[in-house]
CSV table of C-alpha atoms in Angstrom, one decimal:
chain,number,residue,atom,x,y,z
A,434,MET,CA,0.0,0.0,0.0
A,435,LYS,CA,1.5,3.3,-1.0
A,436,LEU,CA,0.7,6.1,1.3
A,437,SER,CA,1.1,8.6,-1.5
A,438,ALA,CA,-1.3,6.9,-3.9
A,439,SER,CA,-3.9,9.4,-5.1
A,440,SER,CA,-6.8,6.9,-5.1
A,441,GLN,CA,-6.9,5.7,-1.6
A,442,SER,CA,-8.8,2.7,-0.3
A,443,SER,CA,-10.6,3.1,3.0
A,444,ASP,CA,-7.8,1.1,4.6
A,445,ALA,CA,-5.3,3.5,3.4
A,446,ARG,CA,-7.3,6.5,4.6
A,447,ARG,CA,-7.5,4.9,8.0
A,448,LEU,CA,-3.8,4.2,8.1
A,449,LEU,CA,-3.1,7.8,7.1
A,450,PHE,CA,-5.3,9.0,9.9
A,451,LEU,CA,-3.4,6.9,12.3
A,452,VAL,CA,-0.1,8.1,11.0
A,453,ASP,CA,-1.1,11.7,11.5
A,454,THR,CA,-1.7,11.1,15.2
A,455,ILE,CA,1.8,9.9,15.8
A,456,THR,CA,3.9,12.6,17.3
A,457,ASP,CA,7.0,11.5,15.4
A,458,ILE,CA,7.6,12.7,11.8
A,459,VAL,CA,6.7,9.8,9.5
A,460,TRP,CA,7.7,9.7,5.9
A,461,GLU,CA,7.8,7.6,2.8
A,462,ALA,CA,10.5,7.8,0.1
A,463,ASN,CA,10.8,6.4,-3.4
A,464,LEU,CA,13.7,4.5,-4.7
A,465,GLU,CA,15.5,7.7,-5.8
A,466,GLY,CA,15.4,8.8,-2.2
A,467,GLU,CA,12.9,11.5,-2.7
A,468,ILE,CA,10.3,12.0,0.0
A,469,VAL,CA,6.8,11.3,-1.5
A,470,TYR,CA,4.8,11.5,1.7
A,471,ALA,CA,5.2,13.0,5.1
A,472,ASN,CA,2.7,13.1,7.9
A,473,ARG,CA,1.1,16.2,9.4
A,474,HIS,CA,3.9,16.6,12.0
A,475,TRP,CA,6.5,17.1,9.3
A,476,TYR,CA,4.5,20.0,7.9
A,477,GLU,CA,3.9,21.6,11.3
A,478,TYR,CA,7.5,21.3,12.2
A,479,ILE,CA,9.0,22.5,8.9
A,480,GLY,CA,6.2,25.0,8.3
A,481,LEU,CA,5.4,24.0,4.8
A,482,GLU,CA,2.0,23.7,3.3
A,483,PRO,CA,0.8,20.2,2.4
A,484,GLU,CA,0.8,21.2,-1.3
A,485,ASP,CA,4.5,22.2,-1.2
A,486,SER,CA,6.9,19.7,-2.7
A,487,ILE,CA,8.9,17.7,-0.2
A,488,ALA,CA,11.0,15.6,-2.5
A,489,ASN,CA,14.5,16.8,-1.5
A,490,SER,CA,13.6,20.1,0.2
A,491,TRP,CA,13.9,18.4,3.6
A,492,LYS,CA,17.7,18.7,3.1
A,493,GLU,CA,17.4,22.5,3.3
A,494,TYR,CA,16.4,22.2,6.9
A,495,LEU,CA,19.4,20.1,8.0
A,496,HIS,CA,21.9,21.8,10.2
A,497,PRO,CA,25.0,22.6,8.1
A,498,ASP,CA,27.3,20.5,10.3
A,499,ASP,CA,25.0,17.4,10.1
A,500,SER,CA,24.3,17.7,6.4
A,501,GLU,CA,27.2,15.8,5.0
A,502,SER,CA,26.9,12.7,7.3
A,503,ALA,CA,23.1,12.6,6.9
A,504,ASN,CA,23.3,12.7,3.1
A,505,ARG,CA,26.1,10.1,3.0
A,506,ALA,CA,24.2,7.7,5.2
A,507,TRP,CA,21.0,8.1,3.1
A,508,GLU,CA,22.9,7.6,-0.2
A,509,HIS,CA,24.5,4.5,1.4
A,510,SER,CA,21.1,3.0,2.4
A,511,LEU,CA,19.6,3.7,-1.0
A,512,ALA,CA,22.5,2.0,-2.7
A,513,THR,CA,22.7,-1.1,-0.4
A,514,GLY,CA,19.2,-1.5,1.0
A,515,GLU,CA,20.6,-1.4,4.5
A,516,SER,CA,18.5,0.2,7.3
A,517,PHE,CA,19.1,3.9,7.8
A,518,GLU,CA,19.7,5.3,11.2
A,519,VAL,CA,21.3,8.7,11.8
A,520,GLU,CA,21.0,11.7,14.2
A,521,TYR,CA,20.8,15.2,12.8
A,522,ARG,CA,19.5,18.6,13.6
A,523,LEU,CA,16.5,19.9,11.8
A,524,LYS,CA,15.4,23.6,11.8
A,525,GLU,CA,12.0,24.3,13.4
A,526,THR,CA,10.5,27.1,11.3
A,527,ALA,CA,8.3,28.5,14.0
A,528,THR,CA,11.2,29.2,16.4
A,529,GLY,CA,14.2,29.2,14.0
A,530,HIS,CA,15.9,26.7,16.4
A,531,TYR,CA,17.5,23.4,15.5
A,532,ASN,CA,16.4,20.3,17.4
A,533,TRP,CA,18.1,16.9,17.4
A,534,PHE,CA,16.2,14.1,15.6
A,535,LEU,CA,16.9,10.4,15.4
A,536,ALA,CA,16.0,9.5,11.8
A,537,ARG,CA,15.4,5.8,11.0
A,538,ALA,CA,14.2,4.1,7.8
A,539,MET,CA,13.6,0.7,6.5
A,540,PRO,CA,13.2,-0.6,3.0
A,541,TYR,CA,9.8,-2.1,2.1
A,542,ARG,CA,10.3,-5.1,-0.2
A,543,ASN,CA,7.7,-6.7,-2.5
A,544,GLN,CA,7.1,-10.5,-2.7
A,545,ASP,CA,10.1,-10.9,-5.0
A,546,GLY,CA,12.4,-9.2,-2.5
A,547,GLU,CA,12.8,-6.0,-4.4
A,548,ILE,CA,12.7,-2.7,-2.6
A,549,GLU,CA,9.6,-0.8,-3.5
A,550,ARG,CA,9.7,2.0,-1.0
A,551,TRP,CA,11.4,3.4,2.1
A,552,TYR,CA,9.4,4.1,5.2
A,553,GLY,CA,11.0,6.1,8.0
A,554,THR,CA,10.5,8.2,11.1
A,555,CYS,CA,12.2,11.2,12.7
A,556,THR,CA,11.9,11.3,16.5
A,557,ASN,CA,12.6,14.4,18.4
A,558,VAL,CA,15.4,13.5,20.9
A,559,ASP,CA,16.3,17.0,21.9
A,560,PRO,CA,17.0,17.0,25.6
A,561,LYS,CA,15.1,20.2,26.2
A,562,LYS,CA,12.1,18.8,24.4
A,563,GLN,CA,12.4,15.5,26.3
A,564,ASN,CA,12.2,17.4,29.5
A,565,GLU,CA,9.2,19.4,28.4
A,566,ARG,CA,7.5,16.2,27.3
A,567,LEU,CA,8.2,14.5,30.5
A,568,VAL,CA,6.8,17.4,32.5
A,569,THR,CA,3.7,17.4,30.3
A,570,LEU,CA,3.4,13.6,30.5
A,571,ASN,CA,3.7,13.8,34.3
A,572,ARG,CA,1.1,16.4,34.5
A,573,SER,CA,-1.3,14.5,32.3
A,574,LYS,CA,-0.6,11.4,34.5
A,575,ASP,CA,-1.9,13.3,37.6
A,576,GLU,CA,-4.8,14.6,35.6
A,577,PHE,CA,-5.6,11.2,34.4
A,578,ILE,CA,-5.5,9.7,37.9
A,579,SER,CA,-7.7,12.5,39.2
A,580,ILE,CA,-10.3,12.0,36.4
A,581,ALA,CA,-10.3,8.3,36.6
A,582,SER,CA,-10.5,8.3,40.4
A,583,HIS,CA,-13.5,10.7,40.4
A,584,GLN,CA,-15.2,8.6,37.8
A,585,LEU,CA,-14.6,5.4,39.8
A,586,ARG,CA,-16.0,7.1,42.9
A,587,THR,CA,-19.5,7.4,41.4
A,588,PRO,CA,-20.4,3.7,40.9
A,589,ALA,CA,-18.7,2.8,44.1
A,590,THR,CA,-20.9,5.4,45.9
A,591,GLY,CA,-23.9,3.7,44.3
A,592,VAL,CA,-22.8,0.3,45.5
A,593,LYS,CA,-22.4,1.8,49.0
A,594,GLN,CA,-26.0,3.0,48.9
A,595,TYR,CA,-27.6,-0.2,47.7
A,596,LEU,CA,-25.6,-2.5,50.0
A,597,GLY,CA,-26.2,0.0,52.8
A,598,MET,CA,-29.9,-0.2,52.2
A,599,LEU,CA,-29.8,-4.0,52.6
A,600,LEU,CA,-27.6,-3.8,55.7
A,601,GLU,CA,-29.9,-1.2,57.3
A,602,ASP,CA,-32.8,-3.7,56.8
A,603,MET,CA,-34.7,-1.4,54.4
A,604,PHE,CA,-35.7,-4.4,52.4
A,605,GLY,CA,-36.5,-6.8,55.2
A,606,GLU,CA,-34.3,-8.2,58.0
A,607,LEU,CA,-31.3,-10.1,56.8
A,608,THR,CA,-30.5,-13.5,58.2
A,609,PRO,CA,-27.1,-13.7,59.9
A,610,PRO,CA,-25.5,-15.5,57.0
A,611,GLN,CA,-27.0,-13.0,54.6
A,612,ARG,CA,-25.8,-10.1,56.7
A,613,ASP,CA,-22.3,-11.5,56.7
A,614,ILE,CA,-22.1,-11.8,53.0
A,615,VAL,CA,-23.6,-8.4,52.3
A,616,ASN,CA,-21.3,-6.9,54.9
A,617,ARG,CA,-18.2,-8.4,53.2
A,618,ALA,CA,-19.3,-6.9,50.0
A,619,TYR,CA,-19.9,-3.5,51.7
A,620,GLU,CA,-16.4,-3.6,53.3
A,621,SER,CA,-14.7,-4.5,50.1
A,622,ASN,CA,-16.4,-1.5,48.5
A,623,GLU,CA,-15.4,0.7,51.4
A,624,ARG,CA,-11.8,-0.4,50.8
A,625,GLN,CA,-12.2,0.5,47.2
A,626,LEU,CA,-13.4,4.0,48.2
A,627,ARG,CA,-10.4,4.4,50.5
A,628,ILE,CA,-8.0,3.4,47.7
A,629,ILE,CA,-9.7,6.0,45.4
A,630,ALA,CA,-9.4,8.6,48.1
A,631,ASP,CA,-5.7,7.8,48.5
A,632,LEU,CA,-5.1,8.0,44.8
A,633,LEU,CA,-6.8,11.4,44.6
A,634,LYS,CA,-4.7,12.7,47.5
A,635,VAL,CA,-1.5,11.6,45.9
A,636,ALA,CA,-2.4,12.9,42.5
A,637,GLN,CA,-3.2,16.2,44.0
A,638,LEU,CA,0.0,16.3,45.9
A,639,ASP,CA,2.1,15.2,42.9
A,640,ALA,CA,0.4,17.8,40.7
A,641,GLY,CA,1.6,20.4,43.2
A,642,GLU,CA,-2.0,21.3,43.8
A,643,MET,CA,-2.0,20.6,47.5
A,644,LEU,CA,-2.5,23.9,49.2
A,645,LEU,CA,-1.8,24.1,52.8
A,646,HIS,CA,-3.8,26.3,55.2
A,647,PRO,CA,-1.6,26.4,58.2
A,648,VAL,CA,-2.7,27.8,61.6
A,649,THR,CA,-1.1,27.7,65.0
A,650,THR,CA,-2.2,24.5,66.5
A,651,ASP,CA,-1.9,22.9,69.9
A,652,ILE,CA,-0.4,19.6,68.9
A,653,SER,CA,-1.0,17.8,72.3
A,654,GLU,CA,-4.7,18.6,71.9
A,655,LEU,CA,-4.8,17.6,68.2
A,656,VAL,CA,-3.3,14.2,69.1
A,657,HIS,CA,-5.7,13.8,72.0
A,658,TYR,CA,-8.7,14.2,69.6
A,659,ILE,CA,-7.1,11.8,67.1
A,660,ILE,CA,-6.7,9.2,69.7
A,661,GLN,CA,-10.2,9.6,70.9
A,662,ASP,CA,-11.5,9.1,67.3
A,663,ILE,CA,-9.3,6.1,66.7
A,664,SER,CA,-9.8,4.3,70.0
A,665,ALA,CA,-12.4,1.9,68.5
A,666,VAL,CA,-9.8,0.4,66.2
A,667,PHE,CA,-7.7,-0.5,69.2
A,668,ARG,CA,-10.6,-1.8,71.2
A,669,ASP,CA,-11.6,-4.1,68.4
A,670,ARG,CA,-8.1,-5.6,68.4
A,671,SER,CA,-7.8,-5.7,72.2
A,672,GLN,CA,-4.8,-3.4,71.9
A,673,GLU,CA,-3.8,-0.7,74.3
A,674,LEU,CA,-3.2,2.8,73.2
A,675,GLU,CA,-1.2,4.9,75.8
A,676,TYR,CA,-0.9,8.6,75.3
A,677,ARG,CA,1.9,10.7,76.9
A,678,PRO,CA,1.1,14.4,76.1
A,679,SER,CA,3.7,17.1,76.2
A,680,LYS,CA,4.4,18.5,79.7
A,681,THR,CA,4.8,22.0,78.3
A,682,GLN,CA,2.7,23.8,75.6
A,683,ALA,CA,3.4,22.3,72.2
A,684,PHE,CA,2.2,24.6,69.3
A,685,ALA,CA,3.1,24.3,65.7
A,686,PHE,CA,2.1,26.2,62.6
A,687,ILE,CA,0.4,23.4,60.6
A,688,ASP,CA,-2.4,22.5,58.2
A,689,THR,CA,-4.6,20.8,60.8
A,690,GLU,CA,-6.4,18.6,58.3
A,691,ALA,CA,-3.3,17.3,56.6
A,692,ILE,CA,-1.3,16.7,59.7
A,693,ARG,CA,-4.3,15.0,61.3
A,694,MET,CA,-4.4,12.6,58.4
A,695,VAL,CA,-0.7,11.9,58.7
A,696,ILE,CA,-0.8,11.2,62.5
A,697,GLU,CA,-3.9,9.1,62.0
A,698,ASN,CA,-2.2,7.1,59.3
A,699,ILE,CA,0.9,6.4,61.5
A,700,ILE,CA,-1.2,5.4,64.5
A,701,GLU,CA,-3.5,3.2,62.4
A,702,ASN,CA,-0.4,1.5,61.0
A,703,ALA,CA,0.9,0.8,64.5
A,704,SER,CA,-2.3,-1.0,65.2
A,705,LYS,CA,-2.5,-2.8,61.9
A,706,TYR,CA,1.0,-4.1,62.0
A,707,SER,CA,0.9,-5.3,65.6
A,708,GLU,CA,-0.7,-8.5,66.9
A,709,GLU,CA,-3.7,-8.3,69.2
A,710,GLU,CA,-3.3,-7.5,72.8
A,711,THR,CA,-0.2,-5.4,72.3
A,712,ARG,CA,0.5,-1.8,73.3
A,713,VAL,CA,1.1,1.3,71.2
A,714,ILE,CA,2.6,4.4,72.9
A,715,VAL,CA,2.0,7.8,71.4
A,716,SER,CA,3.9,10.8,72.9
A,717,VAL,CA,4.2,14.5,72.2
A,718,LYS,CA,7.2,16.5,73.3
A,719,HIS,CA,8.3,20.1,72.7
A,720,THR,CA,12.0,20.7,72.4
A,721,ASP,CA,13.6,23.9,71.2
A,722,ASP,CA,12.1,24.8,67.9
A,723,THR,CA,10.4,21.5,67.2
A,724,VAL,CA,7.4,19.6,68.3
A,725,ARG,CA,8.0,15.8,68.3
A,726,ILE,CA,5.3,13.3,67.9
A,727,ARG,CA,6.3,9.7,68.4
A,728,VAL,CA,4.4,6.5,67.8
A,729,ALA,CA,6.0,3.3,69.1
A,730,ASP,CA,4.6,-0.2,68.7
A,731,ASN,CA,5.7,-3.7,69.5
A,732,GLY,CA,4.5,-5.2,66.2
A,733,VAL,CA,6.2,-6.8,63.3
A,734,GLY,CA,8.6,-3.9,62.5
A,735,ILE,CA,10.4,-3.4,59.2
A,736,PRO,CA,13.2,-5.6,58.0
A,737,ASP,CA,16.6,-3.7,57.6
A,738,ASN,CA,16.8,-4.4,53.9
A,739,ASP,CA,13.4,-2.8,53.2
A,740,ARG,CA,13.8,0.3,55.2
A,741,HIS,CA,14.9,2.4,52.3
A,742,LEU,CA,11.6,1.6,50.5
A,743,LEU,CA,9.5,2.7,53.4
A,744,PHE,CA,8.4,6.1,52.2
A,745,ASP,CA,8.3,5.2,48.5
A,746,ARG,CA,5.1,5.3,46.5
A,747,PHE,CA,3.3,2.0,46.3
A,748,SER,CA,5.9,0.1,48.3
A,749,ARG,CA,4.2,-2.5,50.5
A,750,ILE,CA,6.9,-4.3,52.4
A,751,ASP,CA,6.4,-8.0,52.9
A,752,ASN,CA,5.9,-9.0,56.5
A,753,PRO,CA,3.8,-11.7,58.3
A,754,LEU,CA,0.8,-9.4,58.6
A,755,SER,CA,0.9,-7.6,55.2
A,756,LYS,CA,-1.2,-10.2,53.5
A,757,LYS,CA,-4.0,-10.0,56.0
A,758,VAL,CA,-3.7,-6.2,56.2
A,759,GLY,CA,-5.1,-4.0,53.5
A,760,GLY,CA,-3.2,-1.1,52.2
A,761,THR,CA,-2.5,1.0,49.1
A,762,GLY,CA,1.2,1.6,49.8
A,763,LEU,CA,0.5,5.3,49.3
A,764,GLY,CA,0.0,6.3,53.0
A,765,LEU,CA,3.6,6.8,54.0
A,766,TYR,CA,4.6,8.3,50.7
A,767,TRP,CA,1.8,10.9,51.1
A,768,SER,CA,2.6,11.4,54.8
A,769,LYS,CA,6.3,12.1,54.1
A,770,GLN,CA,5.5,14.6,51.3
A,771,VAL,CA,3.1,16.5,53.6
A,772,ILE,CA,5.6,16.6,56.5
A,773,ASP,CA,8.3,17.8,54.0
A,774,LEU,CA,6.0,20.5,52.8
A,775,HIS,CA,5.7,21.6,56.5
A,776,GLY,CA,9.4,21.8,56.7
A,777,GLY,CA,9.3,18.9,59.1
A,778,GLU,CA,10.8,15.4,59.2
A,779,ILE,CA,9.5,11.9,59.6
A,780,THR,CA,11.8,9.1,60.5
A,781,TYR,CA,11.7,5.5,61.4
A,782,HIS,CA,13.7,3.4,63.7
A,783,ALA,CA,13.3,-0.1,65.1
A,784,ASN,CA,11.8,-0.7,68.5
A,785,LYS,CA,13.2,-3.2,71.0
A,786,PRO,CA,12.8,-6.2,71.1
A,787,HIS,CA,10.7,-5.7,67.9
A,788,GLY,CA,8.4,-3.2,66.4
A,789,SER,CA,8.5,0.2,64.9
A,790,VAL,CA,9.0,3.8,66.1
A,791,PHE,CA,7.9,6.6,63.8
A,792,THR,CA,8.9,10.1,64.8
A,793,ILE,CA,7.4,13.2,63.3
A,794,CYS,CA,9.2,16.5,63.9
A,795,LEU,CA,7.4,19.7,63.1
A,796,PRO,CA,9.0,23.1,63.3
A,797,THR,CA,7.3,25.7,65.4
A,798,ARG,CA,8.6,28.6,63.2
A,799,THR,CA,6.4,29.8,60.4
A,800,GLU,CA,9.0,30.4,57.6
A,801,ASN,CA,9.5,26.6,57.0
A,802,VAL,CA,6.0,25.9,55.6
A,803,THR,CA,5.8,26.0,51.8
A,804,ASN,CA,2.7,26.1,49.6
A,805,VAL,CA,1.1,28.6,52.0
A,806,THR,CA,-2.0,30.1,50.4
A,807,GLU,CA,-2.3,33.7,49.5
A,808,LYS,CA,-4.7,34.4,52.3
A,809,GLU,CA,-2.2,33.3,54.9
A,810,GLU,CA,0.5,35.4,53.2
A,811,LYS,CA,-1.6,38.5,53.3
A,812,SER,CA,-2.7,38.1,56.9
A,813,LYS,CA,0.9,37.7,58.0
A,814,SER,CA,2.2,40.9,56.4
B,841,MET,CA,-48.2,38.0,36.5
B,842,SER,CA,-49.8,35.2,38.5
B,843,ASN,CA,-47.8,33.5,41.1
B,844,MET,CA,-46.7,30.2,39.6
B,845,HIS,CA,-45.7,28.9,43.0
B,846,GLN,CA,-47.7,26.1,44.5
B,847,GLU,CA,-47.8,25.8,48.2
B,848,ASN,CA,-46.6,22.5,49.3
B,849,THR,CA,-49.8,21.1,50.6
B,850,SER,CA,-48.6,17.6,51.4
B,851,THR,CA,-47.7,16.9,55.0
B,852,GLU,CA,-44.5,15.2,54.3
B,853,PRO,CA,-41.4,17.3,53.8
B,854,THR,CA,-40.2,17.5,50.2
B,855,ILE,CA,-36.7,16.8,49.2
B,856,LEU,CA,-35.3,17.6,45.8
B,857,VAL,CA,-32.5,15.2,44.7
B,858,VAL,CA,-30.3,16.7,41.9
B,859,GLU,CA,-27.9,14.0,40.7
B,860,ASP,CA,-26.8,13.1,37.2
B,861,ASP,CA,-25.8,9.5,37.8
B,862,VAL,CA,-29.0,7.6,37.4
B,863,PRO,CA,-28.4,4.6,39.7
B,864,LEU,CA,-27.3,7.0,42.5
B,865,ASN,CA,-30.2,9.3,41.8
B,866,GLU,CA,-32.6,6.4,42.2
B,867,ALA,CA,-30.8,5.1,45.3
B,868,TYR,CA,-31.2,8.4,47.1
B,869,LYS,CA,-34.9,8.6,46.0
B,870,THR,CA,-35.5,5.0,47.3
B,871,ILE,CA,-33.8,5.7,50.6
B,872,LEU,CA,-35.8,8.9,51.2
B,873,GLN,CA,-39.1,7.7,49.9
B,874,ARG,CA,-39.0,4.6,52.2
B,875,ALA,CA,-38.3,6.9,55.1
B,876,GLY,CA,-41.6,8.6,54.2
B,877,TYR,CA,-40.4,11.8,52.5
B,878,ASN,CA,-41.8,13.3,49.3
B,879,VAL,CA,-39.1,13.1,46.7
B,880,GLN,CA,-38.5,15.1,43.5
B,881,THR,CA,-35.6,14.3,41.3
B,882,ALA,CA,-33.6,16.1,38.7
B,883,LEU,CA,-30.8,14.9,36.5
B,884,ASN,CA,-29.1,18.3,36.1
B,885,GLY,CA,-29.2,21.9,37.2
B,886,GLN,CA,-31.7,22.9,34.5
B,887,GLU,CA,-34.2,20.2,35.5
B,888,ALA,CA,-33.7,21.3,39.1
B,889,LEU,CA,-34.5,24.9,38.2
B,890,ASP,CA,-37.7,23.7,36.5
B,891,ALA,CA,-38.6,21.6,39.5
B,892,VAL,CA,-38.3,24.4,42.0
B,893,LYS,CA,-40.6,26.5,39.9
B,894,GLU,CA,-43.4,24.1,40.8
B,895,VAL,CA,-42.6,23.3,44.4
B,896,ASP,CA,-40.4,24.8,47.1
B,897,PRO,CA,-38.6,21.9,48.6
B,898,ASN,CA,-37.5,21.7,52.3
B,899,ILE,CA,-34.1,20.4,51.3
B,900,ILE,CA,-32.2,20.3,48.0
B,901,LEU,CA,-29.5,17.7,47.7
B,902,LEU,CA,-27.3,19.1,45.0
B,903,ASP,CA,-24.6,17.4,43.0
B,904,LEU,CA,-21.9,19.7,41.5
B,905,ARG,CA,-20.7,18.1,38.3
B,906,MET,CA,-23.6,17.6,36.0
B,907,PRO,CA,-24.2,18.2,32.3
B,908,VAL,CA,-26.4,20.9,30.8
B,909,LEU,CA,-26.3,23.1,33.9
B,910,ASP,CA,-23.9,22.2,36.8
B,911,GLY,CA,-24.3,22.8,40.5
B,912,VAL,CA,-22.7,26.1,40.6
B,913,GLY,CA,-24.7,27.2,37.6
B,914,PHE,CA,-27.9,26.2,39.4
B,915,LEU,CA,-26.9,28.0,42.6
B,916,THR,CA,-26.2,31.2,40.6
B,917,LYS,CA,-29.6,31.2,39.0
B,918,TYR,CA,-31.5,29.9,42.0
B,919,ASN,CA,-30.4,32.5,44.5
B,920,THR,CA,-30.5,30.8,47.9
B,921,LYS,CA,-31.3,34.1,49.7
B,922,ALA,CA,-34.6,34.2,47.9
B,923,HIS,CA,-35.5,30.8,49.4
B,924,PRO,CA,-34.9,31.0,53.1
B,925,GLY,CA,-37.1,28.0,53.8
B,926,THR,CA,-35.0,25.7,51.7
B,927,ALA,CA,-31.8,24.2,52.9
B,928,VAL,CA,-29.3,23.5,50.2
B,929,VAL,CA,-26.9,20.7,50.8
B,930,VAL,CA,-24.1,20.1,48.3
B,931,PHE,CA,-23.8,16.3,47.8
B,932,SER,CA,-20.7,15.9,45.8
B,933,ASN,CA,-17.8,13.5,45.2
B,934,TYR,CA,-15.5,16.5,44.5
B,935,ASP,CA,-14.0,18.1,47.5
B,936,SER,CA,-11.5,20.6,46.3
B,937,HIS,CA,-11.2,23.8,48.4
B,938,ALA,CA,-12.1,25.8,45.4
B,939,ASP,CA,-15.4,24.0,44.9
B,940,ILE,CA,-16.2,24.1,48.6
B,941,ASP,CA,-15.5,27.8,49.0
B,942,LYS,CA,-17.4,28.7,45.8
B,943,ALA,CA,-20.5,26.8,47.0
B,944,TYR,CA,-20.5,28.4,50.4
B,945,GLU,CA,-20.2,31.8,48.7
B,946,LEU,CA,-23.3,31.0,46.8
B,947,GLY,CA,-25.2,30.4,50.1
B,948,ILE,CA,-25.3,26.6,50.6
B,949,ASP,CA,-25.9,25.2,54.1
B,950,ARG,CA,-23.8,22.1,54.1
B,951,TYR,CA,-21.2,20.3,52.0
B,952,ILE,CA,-21.2,16.5,52.1
B,953,LEU,CA,-18.8,14.1,50.4
B,954,LYS,CA,-21.2,11.5,48.8
B,955,ALA,CA,-18.7,8.7,49.1
B,956,ARG,CA,-18.7,8.9,52.9
B,957,ALA,CA,-22.4,8.9,53.4
B,958,ALA,CA,-24.2,5.6,53.9
B,959,PRO,CA,-28.0,5.6,53.7
B,960,LYS,CA,-28.4,6.1,57.5
B,961,ASP,CA,-26.0,9.1,57.3
B,962,LEU,CA,-28.2,10.6,54.6
B,963,LEU,CA,-31.3,10.1,56.7
B,964,ALA,CA,-29.7,11.5,59.8
B,965,LEU,CA,-28.6,14.5,57.9
B,966,VAL,CA,-32.1,15.1,56.5
B,967,GLU,CA,-33.7,14.6,60.0
B,968,GLY,CA,-31.3,17.0,61.5
B,969,ILE,CA,-32.0,19.7,59.0
B,970,LEU,CA,-35.8,19.3,59.2
B,971,GLU,CA,-35.6,19.6,63.0
B,972,GLU,CA,-33.8,22.8,62.7
B,973,GLN,CA,-36.3,24.1,60.2
B,974,ASP,CA,-39.2,23.5,62.6
């Protein structure tokens, strides 16, 4: 199939459409080495109209220093039928700048083994462009995660309502086995909703869209409320949660909602990764310019080899309990990012004889908090 | 011009559910009807505007992201101040600060994340608001 054929079958039309969506420059050359077809990207880059002849005019856009080697390589391929691969700079008409391209071409042979055409691509490998592309790709990744997560939330919310109706006996009382089954489905769905919420949090954070609204907060009091809310989790697992608040006033300039989620996450982990009937100790201490929150458990701890993975995204370290325990692997990643944004620090060390100790240090000075909203800035001045 | 407004003559409180996702819309309708409330539904802000022309609901549960006319579009045209007897609760799965601030500026009473509300939470919310209204 010749891309350049004037009477195009519907297959050819479809192929040409596809070829136009490719971000590389795609071209077709005849046996004389003249370009007979180039996709849309070529015309946009070079700035020619589709009606303009392409044949050999592409050579005018080569960087003078690359011209000789590019031409030589092309002549060689045309003469020998060997694949063509060369890097050269092409001038972008819109900016007048040269960008590096990796040009590749292969001969297309007919059933008798004779070369009919050459098909090739030119890929922009310019480092500047690569970086721009990566930044764009990264941003669109966050956007994609955000959109997909919100879309997923809707049907999951629907499931929550319908299973909830059954569990709340709105359609007759459930038998104990029925209730058990429906409850499992409900809990699975709740887990799904939690994962979605985690994904949204991380996408927002990665997109740099997480705005902090810091206020001066009494940390001892905040931790006290968190512990009250979380006590049911510990009761269910017959675990003890001991709180040692700071002996002196411990204030820090923090986004209460974000830090609350971080501390909740750490304390919940302590319960999750400990056996039943164990004890977790939470303490708050004010020293110099920092407020230190420490959560110590006697659970499974983290193997030495895996410690470096601890705050990475999606890392879920293998341990005796991790198969039973649900988790997205995003909690500690997000927590560390949030603490970093506050100019603080979160660290881990092993507890004796076994278990984990997580320490969060928050500065009490205001200058260390980044991503402060405009409102806060104005009120400070 | 004659007053197009009908007095709500039924004894049950009326709740308007504005939600573009059909299964969710029907779920909320089922939950509220079974609890004995009079329920109106709308699939977007424009349908909601049409609905409130007929009847003044006690409560409007308002989704934000909807086609045709979204939640903010509805609030802009509805003017909550002109309807002091109606509580407007945004029922959304989007919880950006920008959305929340904007909605409160337009005079809503509460902002609830749908994904966190089980049927009993919805009913408790509605009961609480109706008690305040009496």
